[in-house]
PDB file of C-alpha atoms in Angstrom:
ATOM      1  CA  MET A   1      13.343  -6.135  -1.919  1.00  0.00           C
ATOM      2  CA  ILE A   2      16.143  -5.616  -4.390  1.00  0.00           C
ATOM      3  CA  LEU A   3      17.759  -1.848  -4.952  1.00  0.00           C
ATOM      4  CA  LEU A   4      20.116  -0.490  -7.598  1.00  0.00           C
ATOM      5  CA  ILE A   5      22.699   2.224  -7.189  1.00  0.00           C
ATOM      6  CA  SER A   6      23.402   4.239  -9.846  1.00  0.00           C
ATOM      7  CA  PRO A   7      27.396   4.635 -11.097  1.00  0.00           C
ATOM      8  CA  GLU A   8      29.229   7.581 -10.348  1.00  0.00           C
ATOM      9  CA  GLN A   9      29.744   8.649 -13.959  1.00  0.00           C
ATOM     10  CA  THR A  10      27.072   8.387 -16.861  1.00  0.00           C
ATOM     11  CA  SER A  11      27.833   6.284 -19.691  1.00  0.00           C
ATOM     12  CA  THR A  12      25.938   7.087 -23.064  1.00  0.00           C
ATOM     13  CA  THR A  13      23.628   4.108 -22.275  1.00  0.00           C
ATOM     14  CA  GLU A  14      23.107   4.416 -18.839  1.00  0.00           C
ATOM     15  CA  ILE A  15      19.456   6.013 -19.400  1.00  0.00           C
ATOM     16  CA  GLN A  16      18.478   3.360 -22.065  1.00  0.00           C
ATOM     17  CA  THR A  17      19.878   0.229 -19.842  1.00  0.00           C
ATOM     18  CA  LEU A  18      17.995   1.761 -16.873  1.00  0.00           C
ATOM     19  CA  HIS A  19      14.300   1.738 -18.654  1.00  0.00           C
ATOM     20  CA  LYS A  20      15.184  -1.684 -19.314  1.00  0.00           C
ATOM     21  CA  LEU A  21      15.658  -2.208 -16.050  1.00  0.00           C
ATOM     22  CA  PHE A  22      12.478  -0.784 -15.266  1.00  0.00           C
ATOM     23  CA  GLU A  23      10.938  -2.507 -17.517  1.00  0.00           C
ATOM     24  CA  ALA A  24      12.075  -5.748 -16.008  1.00  0.00           C
ATOM     25  CA  GLY A  25      10.841  -4.998 -12.575  1.00  0.00           C
ATOM     26  CA  LEU A  26      13.022  -2.537 -10.705  1.00  0.00           C
ATOM     27  CA  GLU A  27      11.065  -0.473  -8.103  1.00  0.00           C
ATOM     28  CA  HIS A  28      13.985   0.930  -6.229  1.00  0.00           C
ATOM     29  CA  PHE A  29      16.421   3.091  -7.927  1.00  0.00           C
ATOM     30  CA  HIS A  30      19.127   4.947  -6.145  1.00  0.00           C
ATOM     31  CA  PHE A  31      20.715   8.063  -7.772  1.00  0.00           C
ATOM     32  CA  ARG A  32      23.486   8.799  -6.907  1.00  0.00           C
ATOM     33  CA  LYS A  33      25.771  11.037  -8.780  1.00  0.00           C
ATOM     34  CA  PRO A  34      28.028  12.722  -6.238  1.00  0.00           C
ATOM     35  CA  GLU A  35      30.055  14.866  -8.955  1.00  0.00           C
ATOM     36  CA  ALA A  36      27.183  15.917 -10.852  1.00  0.00           C
ATOM     37  CA  THR A  37      25.670  19.584 -10.482  1.00  0.00           C
ATOM     38  CA  LEU A  38      21.733  20.162  -9.935  1.00  0.00           C
ATOM     39  CA  GLU A  39      21.504  20.891 -13.211  1.00  0.00           C
ATOM     40  CA  ALA A  40      23.010  17.531 -14.302  1.00  0.00           C
ATOM     41  CA  HIS A  41      20.519  15.867 -12.362  1.00  0.00           C
ATOM     42  CA  CYS A  42      17.565  17.331 -13.221  1.00  0.00           C
ATOM     43  CA  ALA A  43      19.151  16.904 -17.175  1.00  0.00           C
ATOM     44  CA  TYR A  44      19.191  13.278 -16.156  1.00  0.00           C
ATOM     45  CA  LEU A  45      15.733  12.802 -14.990  1.00  0.00           C
ATOM     46  CA  ASP A  46      14.427  14.862 -17.803  1.00  0.00           C
ATOM     47  CA  GLN A  47      15.677  11.739 -19.945  1.00  0.00           C
ATOM     48  CA  VAL A  48      13.934   8.972 -17.605  1.00  0.00           C
ATOM     49  CA  ASP A  49      10.185   8.342 -18.734  1.00  0.00           C
ATOM     50  CA  PRO A  50       8.504  10.098 -15.918  1.00  0.00           C
ATOM     51  CA  GLN A  51       5.765   6.596 -15.370  1.00  0.00           C
ATOM     52  CA  TYR A  52       9.157   5.633 -13.421  1.00  0.00           C
ATOM     53  CA  TYR A  53      10.045   8.680 -11.017  1.00  0.00           C
ATOM     54  CA  GLN A  54       7.953   6.872  -8.160  1.00  0.00           C
ATOM     55  CA  TYR A  55      10.437   4.423  -8.101  1.00  0.00           C
ATOM     56  CA  ILE A  56      13.691   6.797  -7.742  1.00  0.00           C
ATOM     57  CA  MET A  57      15.617   7.684  -4.681  1.00  0.00           C
ATOM     58  CA  THR A  58      17.830  10.355  -4.466  1.00  0.00           C
ATOM     59  CA  HIS A  59      20.721  10.765  -2.427  1.00  0.00           C
ATOM     60  CA  ASN A  60      22.611  13.647  -0.180  1.00  0.00           C
ATOM     61  CA  PHE A  61      23.829  15.764  -3.164  1.00  0.00           C
ATOM     62  CA  HIS A  62      20.357  17.487  -4.339  1.00  0.00           C
ATOM     63  CA  HIS A  63      17.678  16.648  -2.147  1.00  0.00           C
ATOM     64  CA  GLU A  64      15.733  19.924  -3.668  1.00  0.00           C
ATOM     65  CA  LEU A  65      14.707  17.540  -6.463  1.00  0.00           C
ATOM     66  CA  THR A  66      11.650  16.475  -4.721  1.00  0.00           C
ATOM     67  CA  SER A  67      10.401  19.978  -5.513  1.00  0.00           C
ATOM     68  CA  GLU A  68      10.857  19.650  -9.379  1.00  0.00           C
ATOM     69  CA  PHE A  69      10.158  15.917  -9.598  1.00  0.00           C
ATOM     70  CA  PRO A  70       7.502  13.430  -8.253  1.00  0.00           C
ATOM     71  CA  ILE A  71      10.217  11.019  -7.471  1.00  0.00           C
ATOM     72  CA  LYS A  72       9.737   7.886  -4.606  1.00  0.00           C
ATOM     73  CA  GLY A  73      12.276  10.117  -2.013  1.00  0.00           C
ATOM     74  CA  ILE A  74      15.795  10.571  -0.493  1.00  0.00           C
ATOM     75  CA  HIS A  75      18.444   8.694   0.807  1.00  0.00           C
ATOM     76  CA  LEU A  76      20.572   9.881   3.548  1.00  0.00           C
ATOM     77  CA  GLU A  77      24.254   8.691   3.773  1.00  0.00           C
ATOM     78  CA  GLU A  78      25.937   8.226   6.844  1.00  0.00           C
ATOM     79  CA  ARG A  79      27.755  10.887   6.917  1.00  0.00           C
ATOM     80  CA  LYS A  80      24.500  13.018   6.133  1.00  0.00           C
ATOM     81  CA  TRP A  81      22.155  11.791   8.772  1.00  0.00           C
ATOM     82  CA  ARG A  82      25.190  11.884  11.546  1.00  0.00           C
ATOM     83  CA  ALA A  83      25.540  15.893  10.184  1.00  0.00           C
ATOM     84  CA  GLN A  84      21.988  16.471  10.873  1.00  0.00           C
ATOM     85  CA  GLY A  85      22.735  15.934  14.912  1.00  0.00           C
ATOM     86  CA  ASP A  86      19.562  16.455  16.959  1.00  0.00           C
ATOM     87  CA  ALA A  87      17.696  17.945  13.982  1.00  0.00           C
ATOM     88  CA  LEU A  88      17.733  14.557  12.338  1.00  0.00           C
ATOM     89  CA  ALA A  89      14.277  13.621  13.066  1.00  0.00           C
ATOM     90  CA  THR A  90      12.831  16.896  11.989  1.00  0.00           C
ATOM     91  CA  TYR A  91      14.513  17.200   8.787  1.00  0.00           C
ATOM     92  CA  VAL A  92      13.371  13.174   7.935  1.00  0.00           C
ATOM     93  CA  GLN A  93       9.577  14.310   9.207  1.00  0.00           C
ATOM     94  CA  PHE A  94       9.635  17.143   6.771  1.00  0.00           C
ATOM     95  CA  PHE A  95       9.893  14.708   4.027  1.00  0.00           C
ATOM     96  CA  THR A  96       7.573  12.096   5.158  1.00  0.00           C
ATOM     97  CA  ASP A  97       5.315  14.819   5.884  1.00  0.00           C
ATOM     98  CA  LYS A  98       5.122  15.571   2.037  1.00  0.00           C
ATOM     99  CA  GLU A  99       4.813  11.483   1.451  1.00  0.00           C
ATOM    100  CA  PHE A 100       8.389  11.133   0.222  1.00  0.00           C
ATOM    101  CA  ALA A 101      10.335   8.041   1.471  1.00  0.00           C
ATOM    102  CA  VAL A 102      13.577   8.408   3.575  1.00  0.00           C
ATOM    103  CA  SER A 103      15.914   5.675   3.642  1.00  0.00           C
ATOM    104  CA  SER A 104      19.372   5.730   5.475  1.00  0.00           C
ATOM    105  CA  SER A 105      22.949   3.803   5.108  1.00  0.00           C
ATOM    106  CA  TYR A 106      24.968   2.369   7.830  1.00  0.00           C
ATOM    107  CA  HIS A 107      28.318   0.397   8.125  1.00  0.00           C
ATOM    108  CA  GLU A 108      28.392  -0.723  12.003  1.00  0.00           C
ATOM    109  CA  PRO A 109      24.747  -2.880  12.846  1.00  0.00           C
ATOM    110  CA  GLU A 110      25.015  -1.359  16.079  1.00  0.00           C
ATOM    111  CA  ASP A 111      24.821   1.843  15.036  1.00  0.00           C
ATOM    112  CA  LEU A 112      22.012   1.032  12.813  1.00  0.00           C
ATOM    113  CA  ALA A 113      20.229  -0.874  15.589  1.00  0.00           C
ATOM    114  CA  ALA A 114      20.533   2.055  18.239  1.00  0.00           C
ATOM    115  CA  GLN A 115      19.156   4.322  15.543  1.00  0.00           C
ATOM    116  CA  SER A 116      16.143   6.197  17.265  1.00  0.00           C
ATOM    117  CA  VAL A 117      14.620   7.743  13.810  1.00  0.00           C
ATOM    118  CA  ASP A 118      12.287   5.915  11.835  1.00  0.00           C
ATOM    119  CA  PHE A 119      13.526   5.173   8.132  1.00  0.00           C
ATOM    120  CA  ALA A 120      11.617   3.447   5.165  1.00  0.00           C
ATOM    121  CA  TYR A 121      14.539   1.051   5.266  1.00  0.00           C
ATOM    122  CA  HIS A 122      18.101   0.814   6.168  1.00  0.00           C
ATOM    123  CA  LEU A 123      21.438   0.104   3.685  1.00  0.00           C
ATOM    124  CA  LEU A 124      24.437  -2.117   5.442  1.00  0.00           C
ATOM    125  CA  SER A 125      27.915  -2.197   3.695  1.00  0.00           C
ATOM    126  CA  PRO A 126      29.809  -4.446   3.429  1.00  0.00           C
ATOM    127  CA  VAL A 127      28.378  -7.330   3.622  1.00  0.00           C
ATOM    128  CA  PHE A 128      30.960  -9.353   1.029  1.00  0.00           C
ATOM    129  CA  ALA A 129      34.080  -7.765  -0.612  1.00  0.00           C
ATOM    130  CA  ALA A 130      32.580  -5.150  -3.238  1.00  0.00           C
ATOM    131  CA  ILE A 131      32.803  -5.711  -6.880  1.00  0.00           C
ATOM    132  CA  SER A 132      32.851  -2.082  -7.581  1.00  0.00           C
ATOM    133  CA  LYS A 133      35.738  -1.299  -5.085  1.00  0.00           C
ATOM    134  CA  SER A 134      38.510  -3.502  -5.406  1.00  0.00           C
ATOM    135  CA  ASP A 135      39.765  -2.337  -1.450  1.00  0.00           C
ATOM    136  CA  MET A 136      36.594  -3.166   0.064  1.00  0.00           C
ATOM    137  CA  LYS A 137      36.095  -6.663   2.219  1.00  0.00           C
ATOM    138  CA  GLY A 138      32.877  -7.707   3.007  1.00  0.00           C
ATOM    139  CA  ARG A 139      32.510  -8.376   6.482  1.00  0.00           C
ATOM    140  CA  GLY A 140      29.466 -10.917   6.817  1.00  0.00           C
ATOM    141  CA  PHE A 141      27.246  -9.045   9.066  1.00  0.00           C
ATOM    142  CA  ASP A 142      24.426 -11.001  10.856  1.00  0.00           C
ATOM    143  CA  VAL A 143      21.342  -9.253  10.924  1.00  0.00           C
ATOM    144  CA  ARG A 144      18.675 -11.429  12.098  1.00  0.00           C
ATOM    145  CA  HIS A 145      18.693 -10.110  15.666  1.00  0.00           C
ATOM    146  CA  ILE A 146      17.359  -6.266  14.409  1.00  0.00           C
ATOM    147  CA  PRO A 147      14.037  -6.010  13.901  1.00  0.00           C
ATOM    148  CA  LYS A 148      14.132  -3.277  11.296  1.00  0.00           C
ATOM    149  CA  PHE A 149      14.097  -3.777   7.325  1.00  0.00           C
ATOM    150  CA  ILE A 150      17.669  -3.951   6.319  1.00  0.00           C
ATOM    151  CA  ALA A 151      18.904  -4.368   2.581  1.00  0.00           C
ATOM    152  CA  GLY A 152      22.789  -5.648   2.568  1.00  0.00           C
ATOM    153  CA  MET A 153      25.417  -3.958   0.174  1.00  0.00           C
ATOM    154  CA  GLY A 154      28.360  -4.805  -0.934  1.00  0.00           C
ATOM    155  CA  GLY A 155      29.406  -7.711  -3.240  1.00  0.00           C
ATOM    156  CA  ILE A 156      26.071  -8.214  -4.296  1.00  0.00           C
ATOM    157  CA  ASN A 157      24.956 -10.502  -7.362  1.00  0.00           C
ATOM    158  CA  ALA A 158      22.682 -13.351  -7.966  1.00  0.00           C
ATOM    159  CA  GLN A 159      25.383 -15.672  -6.489  1.00  0.00           C
ATOM    160  CA  THR A 160      25.948 -13.810  -2.828  1.00  0.00           C
ATOM    161  CA  THR A 161      21.850 -12.740  -2.697  1.00  0.00           C
ATOM    162  CA  PRO A 162      21.007 -16.436  -0.942  1.00  0.00           C
ATOM    163  CA  GLU A 163      23.852 -15.701   1.433  1.00  0.00           C
ATOM    164  CA  ALA A 164      22.764 -12.269   2.576  1.00  0.00           C
ATOM    165  CA  ILE A 165      19.004 -13.851   2.868  1.00  0.00           C
ATOM    166  CA  LYS A 166      20.415 -16.300   5.073  1.00  0.00           C
ATOM    167  CA  LEU A 167      22.477 -13.515   7.356  1.00  0.00           C
ATOM    168  CA  GLY A 168      18.959 -11.903   8.093  1.00  0.00           C
ATOM    169  CA  PHE A 169      18.499  -8.900   5.218  1.00  0.00           C
ATOM    170  CA  GLN A 170      15.300  -8.622   3.855  1.00  0.00           C
ATOM    171  CA  GLY A 171      16.476  -6.581   0.510  1.00  0.00           C
ATOM    172  CA  VAL A 172      19.808  -6.708  -1.217  1.00  0.00           C
ATOM    173  CA  GLY A 173      21.300  -3.632  -3.089  1.00  0.00           C
ATOM    174  CA  ALA A 174      23.738  -3.803  -6.079  1.00  0.00           C
ATOM    175  CA  LEU A 175      26.271  -1.378  -7.797  1.00  0.00           C
ATOM    176  CA  GLY A 176      28.743  -3.446  -9.591  1.00  0.00           C
ATOM    177  CA  GLY A 177      27.017  -6.719  -9.560  1.00  0.00           C
ATOM    178  CA  VAL A 178      24.694  -5.188 -12.381  1.00  0.00           C
ATOM    179  CA  TRP A 179      25.941  -2.414 -13.637  1.00  0.00           C
ATOM    180  CA  SER A 180      29.306  -4.012 -14.212  1.00  0.00           C
ATOM    181  CA  ALA A 181      27.994  -6.967 -16.085  1.00  0.00           C
ATOM    182  CA  PRO A 182      28.742  -7.570 -19.535  1.00  0.00           C
ATOM    183  CA  ASP A 183      24.670  -7.575 -19.809  1.00  0.00           C
ATOM    184  CA  PRO A 184      23.215  -5.188 -16.438  1.00  0.00           C
ATOM    185  CA  VAL A 185      19.585  -6.109 -17.354  1.00  0.00           C
ATOM    186  CA  LYS A 186      20.303 -10.032 -16.710  1.00  0.00           C
ATOM    187  CA  ALA A 187      22.329  -9.729 -14.234  1.00  0.00           C
ATOM    188  CA  PHE A 188      19.111  -7.927 -12.429  1.00  0.00           C
ATOM    189  CA  THR A 189      17.186 -10.692 -13.725  1.00  0.00           C
ATOM    190  CA  GLU A 190      19.011 -13.280 -12.277  1.00  0.00           C
ATOM    191  CA  MET A 191      18.941 -11.233  -8.760  1.00  0.00           C
ATOM    192  CA  GLN A 192      15.298 -11.460  -9.083  1.00  0.00           C
ATOM    193  CA  THR A 193      15.145 -15.131  -9.332  1.00  0.00           C
ATOM    194  CA  ALA A 194      18.440 -16.050  -6.645  1.00  0.00           C
ATOM    195  CA  PHE A 195      15.996 -13.364  -4.155  1.00  0.00           C
ATOM    196  CA  ALA A 196      12.775 -14.969  -4.662  1.00  0.00           C
ATOM    197  CA  LYS A 197      13.734 -18.375  -4.247  1.00  0.00           C
ATOM    198  CA  SER A 198      15.658 -17.809  -1.176  1.00  0.00           C
ATOM    199  CA  SER A 199      13.184 -15.700   0.424  1.00  0.00           C
ATOM    200  CA  LEU A 200      10.874 -18.411  -0.081  1.00  0.00           C
ATOM    201  CA  ARG A 201      12.812 -21.109   1.139  1.00  0.00           C
ATOM    202  CA  ASP A 202      14.264 -18.981   3.986  1.00  0.00           C
ATOM    203  CA  SER A 203       9.953 -18.242   5.340  1.00  0.00           C
ATOM    204  CA  ARG A 204       9.874 -21.743   5.367  1.00  0.00           C
ATOM    205  CA  PRO A 205       9.364 -23.788   9.023  1.00  0.00           C
ATOM    206  CA  GLU A 206      12.407 -25.459   9.582  1.00  0.00           C
ATOM    207  CA  GLY A 207      11.983 -28.836   8.290  1.00  0.00           C
ATOM    208  CA  GLU A 208      10.190 -28.558   5.340  1.00  0.00           C
TER     209      GLU A 208
END
């Protein structure tokens, strides 16, 4: 599983590039525009080919988009799921009952391991030093002991993907590793290749 988070600010070429990424095999796109209005979110999605809505997860800001567009589901960043308190399970079930996927973010593996609510998958960051945030240091989380589907975020690109797989991550998530590359589509396809090779190697019995 490779997921891609959108840049916070939308460039004039972003939608065109996004379509090329979908064509290249992107199936998990996290639509995160924290400063954008609901109207701006809708205008963005109106420019996306509807065949790709099934691959889009919207973040905290406008979960009501699920009533307007047949997207994949919603993502709860850490402050959002913490704010729900005892109502978290009910909030998640509201969406899962409508067949939307719900994922969540964490910054401490202990919090992720202790989470009692069932999510489709979990993001844990920062695994490595972030590419899009120069002040974010990597922590090299090893999650092989946590029996949950976890995608590693922070400093992920084709070069660091194999190491993330070794640390037990079943998925990887990128932002700067793709969008900041000279050719985002090439950066993504290189990640695909690295992920496929590393996952195959990691699944082999020892000694092979």
